Amino acid sequence: MKVLVPVKRVIDYNVKARVKADGSGVDLANVKMSMNPFDEIAVEEAIRLKEKGVAEEVVAVSIGVKQAAETLRTALAMGADRAILVVAADDVHQDIEPLAVAKILKAVIDEEQPKLVIAGKQAIDNDMNATGQMLSALLGWSQATFASKIEIEGEAAKVTREVDGGLQTIEVRLPAIVTADLRLNEPRYASLPNIMKAKKKPLDEKTAADYGVDVSPRLEITGTREPEGRKAGIKVGSVDELVAKLKEAGVV
Amino acid sequence: MAVLLLGEVTGGELSVDATSKAVAAVKALGEVTVLCAGASARDAAQEAAKIDGVSKVLVAEDARYGHRLAEPTAALLVSLAGDYEHIVAPATTDAKNIMPRVAALLDAMIISDVSGIIDAETFERPVYAGNAIQTVKSKDAKKVLTVRTASFDAAGEGGPAPIEEVAPADDPALSKWVADEVAESDRPELTSAGRVVSGGRGVGSKEDFAIIEKLADKLGAAVGASRAAVDSGYAPNDWQVGQTGKVVAPELYVAVGISGAIQHLAGMKDSKVIVAINKDEEAPIFQIADYGLVGDLFSVVPELTEKL
């Protein structure tokens, strides 16, 4: 079967996001960008399915600015077979909303006909946690979000999900969308030879217009600000002093 | 205008805290109708009817809603959506599973994790792991949103509001429930607890997490953990507090052996009183703590447990 993995180019996990002084957004110019960490987990899972002989081909797809080609090269270096870049924005500060991303992915999926889509559960920039669910709705497919384990059994996938209060296991009929949570796996690093090989793997370039999808945002961002700061309090010298302070504050 | 709010029903019981906070958040937007769906949902509906600000409760009791699968519940919400401008749920894992699906079926963009409501179409929400707060204005006819409950106070008691039965919607039958593995605990639920004690990587092992649990039990608190502690296998994932875990805002938050990574702070910085215990006096957690104690947690925490 074919597995499709959407990947997003986002601010690197280790870089602190800084709000621009004019309140127009978070500064992304000259900031290190990487693959969204949850998407790395999704790519890793797809590659493991291929290594187990369950999947025959892994296709990575990214929607955004031209520079997302680098993110796709990372997916190829990890082990994806080929990649599709859908250019939908010119400005690195323009985020394509999950609804528009889902519409483009649906069009890609109509052509590619994968049996399984593994996506990250959430992108660490807009923190929407929505693309997988929205895509599944548009396709009329089943969905298994926040996966910590995926087992393919014939025409179905058994997925263990991380939910409030514990774990839930469900069985979804294929084709299906699964979204990856943190504990699904630990993604590999691409080796240098694989990074070299990735440069020769096919990467198709398309545009949102090729699929006839309008990517204009439904949510107008009218402002971005720093969260309210919290002031440091006091250091106490002993447990007795701490207990006294907590009693004073009325919290114990 | 009117609001349809999906009540959080698990195993036939209403999560009153999450539902009530979501009601309080949105009641200024219009009359609030709460939907309780489940294999058994009538008791939950009775509870929802008593929340102040609820004008009506709809109950959909059917086996297909028993295991909180996204597809049937999303279909039910869409079948009822016609009369409402806002479709809302508390931002629990169940709602995060269901609501974006509802939004896509209505051709609307989901507005996730709303932390502030400016007016009927303008909302605030945290982005970049809480490092920025974005204000967004929705152009969609129907607004579908999830509400970050830690940002709102619970509604009081009122009512009782009238309860109406609704017919189940067609079930797409795309997925099947197999099993639930519920962590059994006598402790309060993490997101609604008045007190939380959390441990980080500094705790050092799964066995030593017992120190954290003892302090929590003495305080009648829920137990939390940093992502580092979860990734190291010291604590289960559903204890995780932070942007990728749960967002909490208790009266008292005790952070033990937690350095204070940005992603952890995003999940607990709205707590009323924060206590930090860490041997590294440079740890960033001290920059947001009301009371900081520099010391070895293995001697400080048992002493604190004894003296409280």
PDB file of C-alpha atoms in Angstrom, chain A residues 236 238-247 252, chain B residues 197 211 214-216 218-219 252 254-256 275-277 293 296-308:
ATOM      1  CA  VAL A 236      12.597  30.975  50.625  1.00  0.00           C
ATOM      2  CA  SER A 238      13.800  26.506  54.240  1.00  0.00           C
ATOM      3  CA  VAL A 239      10.825  24.169  54.169  1.00  0.00           C
ATOM      4  CA  ASP A 240       9.473  25.815  57.345  1.00  0.00           C
ATOM      5  CA  GLU A 241       9.543  29.217  55.674  1.00  0.00           C
ATOM      6  CA  LEU A 242       7.814  27.777  52.593  1.00  0.00           C
ATOM      7  CA  VAL A 243       5.053  26.218  54.717  1.00  0.00           C
ATOM      8  CA  ALA A 244       4.561  29.535  56.553  1.00  0.00           C
ATOM      9  CA  LYS A 245       4.319  31.455  53.250  1.00  0.00           C
ATOM     10  CA  LEU A 246       1.820  28.987  51.797  1.00  0.00           C
ATOM     11  CA  LYS A 247      -0.328  29.264  54.914  1.00  0.00           C
ATOM     12  CA  VAL A 252      -2.718  25.076  52.194  1.00  0.00           C
TER      13      VAL A 252
ATOM     14  CA  VAL B 197       2.134  18.646  42.222  1.00  0.00           C
ATOM     15  CA  ILE B 211       7.995  11.151  46.406  1.00  0.00           C
ATOM     16  CA  LYS B 214       3.136  11.288  48.427  1.00  0.00           C
ATOM     17  CA  LEU B 215       3.245  15.081  48.512  1.00  0.00           C
ATOM     18  CA  ALA B 216       0.279  15.223  46.127  1.00  0.00           C
ATOM     19  CA  LYS B 218      -0.946  14.896  51.424  1.00  0.00           C
ATOM     20  CA  LEU B 219      -2.255  17.994  49.633  1.00  0.00           C
ATOM     21  CA  LEU B 252      -1.542  25.909  43.899  1.00  0.00           C
ATOM     22  CA  VAL B 254       4.135  22.801  42.944  1.00  0.00           C
ATOM     23  CA  ALA B 255       6.896  22.174  40.372  1.00  0.00           C
ATOM     24  CA  VAL B 256       9.510  19.728  41.629  1.00  0.00           C
ATOM     25  CA  VAL B 275       6.012  26.912  44.063  1.00  0.00           C
ATOM     26  CA  ALA B 276       9.290  25.729  42.535  1.00  0.00           C
ATOM     27  CA  ILE B 277      11.699  23.292  44.157  1.00  0.00           C
ATOM     28  CA  LEU B 293      13.203  26.852  47.234  1.00  0.00           C
ATOM     29  CA  ASP B 296      17.743  18.751  46.895  1.00  0.00           C
ATOM     30  CA  LEU B 297      14.238  17.530  46.183  1.00  0.00           C
ATOM     31  CA  PHE B 298      14.971  14.163  47.825  1.00  0.00           C
ATOM     32  CA  SER B 299      15.288  15.840  51.219  1.00  0.00           C
ATOM     33  CA  VAL B 300      13.047  18.895  50.701  1.00  0.00           C
ATOM     34  CA  VAL B 301       9.951  17.117  49.367  1.00  0.00           C
ATOM     35  CA  PRO B 302       9.671  14.461  52.146  1.00  0.00           C
ATOM     36  CA  GLU B 303      10.205  17.229  54.725  1.00  0.00           C
ATOM     37  CA  LEU B 304       7.498  19.331  53.111  1.00  0.00           C
ATOM     38  CA  THR B 305       5.147  16.343  52.979  1.00  0.00           C
ATOM     39  CA  GLU B 306       5.683  15.781  56.688  1.00  0.00           C
ATOM     40  CA  LYS B 307       5.262  19.409  57.728  1.00  0.00           C
ATOM     41  CA  LEU B 308       2.127  20.228  55.799  1.00  0.00           C
TER      42      LEU B 308
END
